XYZ file of C-alpha atoms in Angstrom:
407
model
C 0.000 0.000 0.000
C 3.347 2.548 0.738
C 4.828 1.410 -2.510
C 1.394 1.996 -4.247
C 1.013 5.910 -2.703
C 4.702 6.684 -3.765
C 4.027 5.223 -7.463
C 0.802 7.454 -7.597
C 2.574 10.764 -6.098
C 5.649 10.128 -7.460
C 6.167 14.305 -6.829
C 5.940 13.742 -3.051
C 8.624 10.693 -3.442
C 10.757 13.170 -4.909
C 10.039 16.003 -2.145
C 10.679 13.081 0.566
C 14.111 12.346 -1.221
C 15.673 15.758 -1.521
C 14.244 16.474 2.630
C 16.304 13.661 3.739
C 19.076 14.300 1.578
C 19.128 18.286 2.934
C 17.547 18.452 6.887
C 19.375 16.898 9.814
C 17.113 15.199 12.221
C 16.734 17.707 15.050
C 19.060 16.174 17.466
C 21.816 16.581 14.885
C 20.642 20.037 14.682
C 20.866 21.200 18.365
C 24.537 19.725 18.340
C 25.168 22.024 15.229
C 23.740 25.005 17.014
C 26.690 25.503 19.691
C 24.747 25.963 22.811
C 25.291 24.644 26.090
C 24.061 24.586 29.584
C 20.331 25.220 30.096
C 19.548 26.280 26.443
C 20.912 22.922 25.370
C 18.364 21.429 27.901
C 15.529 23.893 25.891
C 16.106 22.417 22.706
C 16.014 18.798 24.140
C 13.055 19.708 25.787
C 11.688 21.367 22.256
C 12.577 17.901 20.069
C 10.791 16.307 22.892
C 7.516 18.121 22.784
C 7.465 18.341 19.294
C 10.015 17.268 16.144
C 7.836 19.023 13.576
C 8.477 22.629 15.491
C 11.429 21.736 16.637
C 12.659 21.342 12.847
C 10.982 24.810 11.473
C 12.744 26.727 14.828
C 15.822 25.472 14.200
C 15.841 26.946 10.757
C 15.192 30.291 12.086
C 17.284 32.839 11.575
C 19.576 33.319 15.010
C 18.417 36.510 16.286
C 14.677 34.748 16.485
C 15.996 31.236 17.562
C 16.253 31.054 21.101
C 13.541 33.490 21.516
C 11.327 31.613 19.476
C 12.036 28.118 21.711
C 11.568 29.502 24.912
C 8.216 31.193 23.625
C 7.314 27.872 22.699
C 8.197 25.849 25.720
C 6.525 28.761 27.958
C 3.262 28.272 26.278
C 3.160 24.323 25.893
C 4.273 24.396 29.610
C 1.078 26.751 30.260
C -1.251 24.862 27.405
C 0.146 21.092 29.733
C -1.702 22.805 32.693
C -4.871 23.367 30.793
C -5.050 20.042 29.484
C -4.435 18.295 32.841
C -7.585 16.944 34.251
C -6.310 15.731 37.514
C -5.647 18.894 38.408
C -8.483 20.623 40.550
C -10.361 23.068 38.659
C -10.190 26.623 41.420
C -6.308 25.455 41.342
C -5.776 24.943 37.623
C -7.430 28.349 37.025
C -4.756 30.164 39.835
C -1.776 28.301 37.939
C -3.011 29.453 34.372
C -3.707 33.314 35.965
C -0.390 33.668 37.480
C 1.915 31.550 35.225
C 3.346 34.446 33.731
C 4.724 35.583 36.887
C 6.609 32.656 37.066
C 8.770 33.414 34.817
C 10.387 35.785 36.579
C 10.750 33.431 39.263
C 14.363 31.715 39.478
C 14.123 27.838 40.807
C 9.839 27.905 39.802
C 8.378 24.173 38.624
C 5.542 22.532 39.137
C 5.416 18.505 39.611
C 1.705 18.020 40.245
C 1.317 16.620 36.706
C -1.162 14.017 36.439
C 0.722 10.711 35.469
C -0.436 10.682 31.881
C 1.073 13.615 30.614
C 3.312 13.195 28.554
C 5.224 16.748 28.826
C 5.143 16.979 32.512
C 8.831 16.330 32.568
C 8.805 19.842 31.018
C 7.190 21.883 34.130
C 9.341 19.650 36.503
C 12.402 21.186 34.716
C 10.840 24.513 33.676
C 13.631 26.338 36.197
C 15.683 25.950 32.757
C 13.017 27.459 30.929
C 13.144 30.577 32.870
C 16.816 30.485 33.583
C 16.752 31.038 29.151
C 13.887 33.708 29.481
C 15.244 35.818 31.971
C 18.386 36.122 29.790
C 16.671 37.399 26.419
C 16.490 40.640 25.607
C 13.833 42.332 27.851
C 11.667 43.550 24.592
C 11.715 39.695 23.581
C 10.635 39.137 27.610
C 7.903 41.239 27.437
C 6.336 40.119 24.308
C 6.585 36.323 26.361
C 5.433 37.688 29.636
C 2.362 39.528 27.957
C 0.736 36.992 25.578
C 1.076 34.034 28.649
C -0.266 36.205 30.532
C -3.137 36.936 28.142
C -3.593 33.144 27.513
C -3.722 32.081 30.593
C -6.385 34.328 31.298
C -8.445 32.711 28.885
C -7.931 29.033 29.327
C -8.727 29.927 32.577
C -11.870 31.361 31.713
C -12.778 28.287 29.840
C -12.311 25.569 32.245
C -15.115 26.433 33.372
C -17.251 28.442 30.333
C -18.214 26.266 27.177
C -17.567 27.215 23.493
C -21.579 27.817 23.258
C -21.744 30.653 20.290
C -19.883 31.435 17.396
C -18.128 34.691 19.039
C -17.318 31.820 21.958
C -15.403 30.219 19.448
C -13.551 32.843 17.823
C -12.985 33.955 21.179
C -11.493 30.555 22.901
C -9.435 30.144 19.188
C -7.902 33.849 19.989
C -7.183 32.795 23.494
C -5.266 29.566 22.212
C -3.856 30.600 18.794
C -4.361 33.920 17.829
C -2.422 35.319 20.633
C 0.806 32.660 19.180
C 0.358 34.512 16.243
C 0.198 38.073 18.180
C 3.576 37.037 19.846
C 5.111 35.629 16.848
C 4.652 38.877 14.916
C 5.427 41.201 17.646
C 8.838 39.383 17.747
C 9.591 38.856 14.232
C 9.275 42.784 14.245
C 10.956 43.651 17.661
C 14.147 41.264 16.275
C 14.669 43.925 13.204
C 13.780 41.051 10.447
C 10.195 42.169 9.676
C 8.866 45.565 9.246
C 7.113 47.268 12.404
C 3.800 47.093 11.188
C 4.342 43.126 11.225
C 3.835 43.231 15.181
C 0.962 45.942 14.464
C -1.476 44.080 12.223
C -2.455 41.605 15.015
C -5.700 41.259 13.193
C -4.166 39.297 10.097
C -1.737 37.338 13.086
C -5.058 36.736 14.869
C -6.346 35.213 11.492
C -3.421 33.105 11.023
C -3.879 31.368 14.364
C -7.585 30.938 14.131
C -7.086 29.208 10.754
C -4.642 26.576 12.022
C -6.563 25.905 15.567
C -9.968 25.674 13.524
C -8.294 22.974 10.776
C -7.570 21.681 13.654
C -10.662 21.321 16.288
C -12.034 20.618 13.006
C -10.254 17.589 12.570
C -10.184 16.233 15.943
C -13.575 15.548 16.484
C -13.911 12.284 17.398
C -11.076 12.138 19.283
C -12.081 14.851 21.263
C -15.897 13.141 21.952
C -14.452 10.331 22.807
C -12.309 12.170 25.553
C -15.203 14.067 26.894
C -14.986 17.217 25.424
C -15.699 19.334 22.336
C -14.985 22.531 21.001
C -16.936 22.684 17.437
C -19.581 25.184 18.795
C -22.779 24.490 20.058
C -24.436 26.997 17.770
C -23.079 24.876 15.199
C -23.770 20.856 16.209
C -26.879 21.393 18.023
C -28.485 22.220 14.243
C -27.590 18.273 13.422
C -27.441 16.270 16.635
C -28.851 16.094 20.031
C -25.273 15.297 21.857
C -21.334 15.209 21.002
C -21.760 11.465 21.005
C -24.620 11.485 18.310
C -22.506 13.703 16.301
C -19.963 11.082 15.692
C -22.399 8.010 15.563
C -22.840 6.518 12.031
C -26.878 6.938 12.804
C -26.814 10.342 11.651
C -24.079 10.361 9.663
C -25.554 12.375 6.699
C -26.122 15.629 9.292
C -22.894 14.622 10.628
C -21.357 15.631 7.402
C -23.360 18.662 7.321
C -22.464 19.744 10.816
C -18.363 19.147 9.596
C -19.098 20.978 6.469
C -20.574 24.328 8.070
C -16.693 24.006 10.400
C -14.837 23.669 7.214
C -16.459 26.461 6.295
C -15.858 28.435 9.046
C -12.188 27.673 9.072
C -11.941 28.247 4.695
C -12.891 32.031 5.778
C -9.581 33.047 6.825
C -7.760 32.613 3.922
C -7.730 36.326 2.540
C -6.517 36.848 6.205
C -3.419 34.336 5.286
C -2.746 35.157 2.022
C -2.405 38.653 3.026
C -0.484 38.333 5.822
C 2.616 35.946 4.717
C 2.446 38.689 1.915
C 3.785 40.800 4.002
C 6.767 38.614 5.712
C 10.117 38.945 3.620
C 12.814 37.315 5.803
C 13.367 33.583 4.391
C 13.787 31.559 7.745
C 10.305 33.709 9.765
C 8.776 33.185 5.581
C 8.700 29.274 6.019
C 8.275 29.048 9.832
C 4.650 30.895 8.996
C 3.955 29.225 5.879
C 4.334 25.611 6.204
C 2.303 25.475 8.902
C -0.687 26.934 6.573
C 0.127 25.015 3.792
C -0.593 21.795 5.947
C -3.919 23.207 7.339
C -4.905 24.105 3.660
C -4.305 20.604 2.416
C -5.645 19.168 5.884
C -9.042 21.076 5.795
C -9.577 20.223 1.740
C -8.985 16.541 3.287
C -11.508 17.015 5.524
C -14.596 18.504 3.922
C -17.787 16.368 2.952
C -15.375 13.570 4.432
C -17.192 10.754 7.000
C -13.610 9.417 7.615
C -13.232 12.788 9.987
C -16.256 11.299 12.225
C -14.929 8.022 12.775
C -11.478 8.833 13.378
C -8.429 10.941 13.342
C -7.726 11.757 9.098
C -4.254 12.940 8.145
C -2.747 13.595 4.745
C 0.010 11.742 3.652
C 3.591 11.933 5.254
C 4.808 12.485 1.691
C 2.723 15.235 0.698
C 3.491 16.860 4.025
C 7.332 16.655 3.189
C 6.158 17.780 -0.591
C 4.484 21.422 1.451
C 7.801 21.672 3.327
C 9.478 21.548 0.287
C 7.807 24.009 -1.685
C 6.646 26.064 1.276
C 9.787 28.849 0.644
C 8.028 32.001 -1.362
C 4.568 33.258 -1.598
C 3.975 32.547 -5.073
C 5.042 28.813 -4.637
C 2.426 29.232 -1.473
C 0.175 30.534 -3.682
C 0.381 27.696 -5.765
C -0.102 25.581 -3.023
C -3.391 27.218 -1.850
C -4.655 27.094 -5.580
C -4.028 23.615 -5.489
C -6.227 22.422 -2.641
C -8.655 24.949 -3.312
C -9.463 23.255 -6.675
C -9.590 19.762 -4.912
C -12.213 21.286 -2.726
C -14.121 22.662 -5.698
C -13.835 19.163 -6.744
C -15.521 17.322 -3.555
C -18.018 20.343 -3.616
C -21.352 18.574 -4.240
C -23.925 21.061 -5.629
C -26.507 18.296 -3.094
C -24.483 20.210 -0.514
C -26.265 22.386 1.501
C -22.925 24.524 2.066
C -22.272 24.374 -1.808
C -22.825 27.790 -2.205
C -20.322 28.796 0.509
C -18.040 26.976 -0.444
C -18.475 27.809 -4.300
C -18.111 30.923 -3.235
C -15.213 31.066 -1.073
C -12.976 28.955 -3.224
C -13.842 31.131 -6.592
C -12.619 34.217 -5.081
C -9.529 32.982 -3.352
C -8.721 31.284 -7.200
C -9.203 34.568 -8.876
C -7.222 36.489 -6.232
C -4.644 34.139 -6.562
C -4.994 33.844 -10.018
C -4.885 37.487 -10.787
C -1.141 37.716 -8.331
C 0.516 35.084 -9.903
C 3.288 35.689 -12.699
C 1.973 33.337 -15.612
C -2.054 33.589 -13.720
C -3.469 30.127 -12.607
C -1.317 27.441 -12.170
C -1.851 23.992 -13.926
C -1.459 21.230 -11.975
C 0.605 17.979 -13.801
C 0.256 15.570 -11.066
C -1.876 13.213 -12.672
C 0.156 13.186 -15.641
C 3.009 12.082 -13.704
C 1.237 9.624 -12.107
C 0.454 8.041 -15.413
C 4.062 7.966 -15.875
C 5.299 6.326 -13.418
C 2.656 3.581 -13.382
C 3.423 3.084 -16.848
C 7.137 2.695 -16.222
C 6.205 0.351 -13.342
C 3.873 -1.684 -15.435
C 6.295 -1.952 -18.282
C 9.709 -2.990 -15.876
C 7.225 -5.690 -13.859
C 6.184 -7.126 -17.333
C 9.957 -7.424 -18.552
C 11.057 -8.816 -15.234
C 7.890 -11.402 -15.870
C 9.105 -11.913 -19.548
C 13.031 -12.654 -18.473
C 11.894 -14.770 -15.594
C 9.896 -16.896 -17.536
């Protein structure tokens, strides 16, 4: 079945060739970067918590590198207190309020984890954390200091308030990703590598964020149900099911779809906000570190829409497509290729039956033609399929001389 996905993308064999041949994995990487002590620690900690990220930070270009990791690690250390259930609920919301006063606290940690979390090892070590914080430059600290701050606020405030409306939503996606993408572009333009109005259009950062946490929730449904919690808004499921658990049940499946089309939706109305933003980003290293990330959650929301595979379990595109994205993730016209790509696969699954279809139709025509109307050359034209013939023709004709010799 491998073999079989490689011979039909042979594009994204390719991509998965030349990534191996070019990126370290990260551990070779942090003994490349020269650092030492706690920092070293920082970037274990980062490979630990996540290879993906730790990959695209490495990259970065040094004066955003450290400061970039230790944002990271300060906010999965906060976002492992939110998702800790063991931990009492009036205590989990005084952790979250005053976390970002601990980072001015030499020698803080915190080893109440419950014993299923997997990056407590993090907050039992988070002394190094801070030890690498407090010796950033103090505009980088204060950038950190305010958006954990911010955050925590509003995790805390939803521990114990449910994603009801759509403003809830917006609201709790904000609180959880838009405010990454408020700190990211405050210090991409504190650093000097991005213009100042990079860390003064929060709205299109905010936009980013929301767009990657909504591909997201989107996707995660049923594991999310199954864990006893949802964040697709009520305003949103109630319309197709009685409960979270009839949601994912094959019963209803048809309003099941519906319900997962009107979040696709939902999610595909950030992309002017995207396009427009990593429009505006110039330095190569911060250029890729925003854009493959959106280039996945293009490709992953396309995957999901009108899909029943979401409802029953955790969907994914392919590891070599994903390596394909990296690949071609390094200017915005190849990212606006990218876009124009999955936009015309969701055209594609884009049943006129579809009570969305309209939407959707809509949503998709305009981002073509913007993109369209950018690009040198106008639309792209996609040769995938004749490359596919290709190589299943050059397959076909080496296993029927290998037959033909061997017999």
């Amino acid at each position: 079945m491998a073999f079989l996905d490689w011979a039909l993308h042979p594009t994204e064999l390719w991509a998965a060739f030349w990534y191996v041949m070019r990126h370290a994995p990260p551990d070779e990487k942090t003994n490349k970067l020269q650092v030492s002590g706690d920092m070293r620690r920082c970037y274990d900690f980062l490979e630990m918590t996540s290879r993906s990220f730790a990959a695209v930070i490495q990259e970065l270009n040094p004066r955003l590198r450290d400061g970039i990791c230790i944002f990271y690690l300060v906010l999965r250390g906060l976002d492992t207190v939110e998702d800790d259930m063991t931990i009492p609920g009036a205590k989990k919301r005084l952790i979250l309020d005053t976390f970002h006063e601990a980072l001015y606290v030499k020698g803080w940690t915190f080893k109440e984890s419950g014993p299923d979390e997997k990056d407590a090892m993090l907050l039992v070590e988070f002394d190094v954390v801070i030890n690498e914080f407090l010796r950033l430059p103090k505009d980088y600290q204060e950038v950190i200091a305010d958006i954990t701050k911010r955050m925590g606020a509003g995790m805390a405030k939803y521990t114990r308030a449910r994603v009801e409306t759509l403003e809830d939503y917006n609201e709790y996606c904000h609180y959880v990703a838009g405010l990454v993408g408020h700190g990211l572009s405050r210090l991409f333009a504190v650093s000097g590598l991005e213009d100042k109005a990079v860390g003064e259009k929060l709205e299109l950062a905010n936009s980013m964020g929301l767009f990657l946490q909504k591909t997201n929730i989107t996707r995660d449904i049923n594991e999310d149900v199954l864990d006893g919690r949802c964040f697709w808004p009520k305003a949103i499921w109630t319309k197709y099911a009685g409960s979270e658990e009839e949601l994912i049940s094959k019963r209803g499946r048809e309003k099941g779809i519906e319900a997962l089309n009107e979040m696709c939706v939902n999610a595909l109305e950030h992309i002017p906000d995207v396009m427009e933003y990593l429009n505006q980003i110039h330095e190569p290293s911060v250029f890729k570190f925003c854009a493959i990330p959106q280039a996945m959650a293009i490709a992953t929301i396309s995957l999901c829409y009108n899909n029943s595979n979401v409802l029953d379990g955790n969907v994914k595109i392919r590891k070599g497509e994903a390596l394909k994205l990296i690949s071609e993730s390094t200017t915005i016209d190849s990212v606006k290729r990218i876009f124009y790509r999955y936009l015309v696969q969701l055209e594609k699954k884009n049943d006129p039956s579809n009570p969305f279809y309209d939407q959707v139709h809509k949503i998709v025509d305009k981002a073509k033609k913007d993109i369209a109307n950018t690009l040198p050359g106008g639309a792209p034209v996609d040769f995938s399929k004749e490359y596919a013939l290709i190589v299943l023709f050059f397959v076909s004709a080496c296993f029927f001389f290998y037959s033909y010799l061997a017999n």
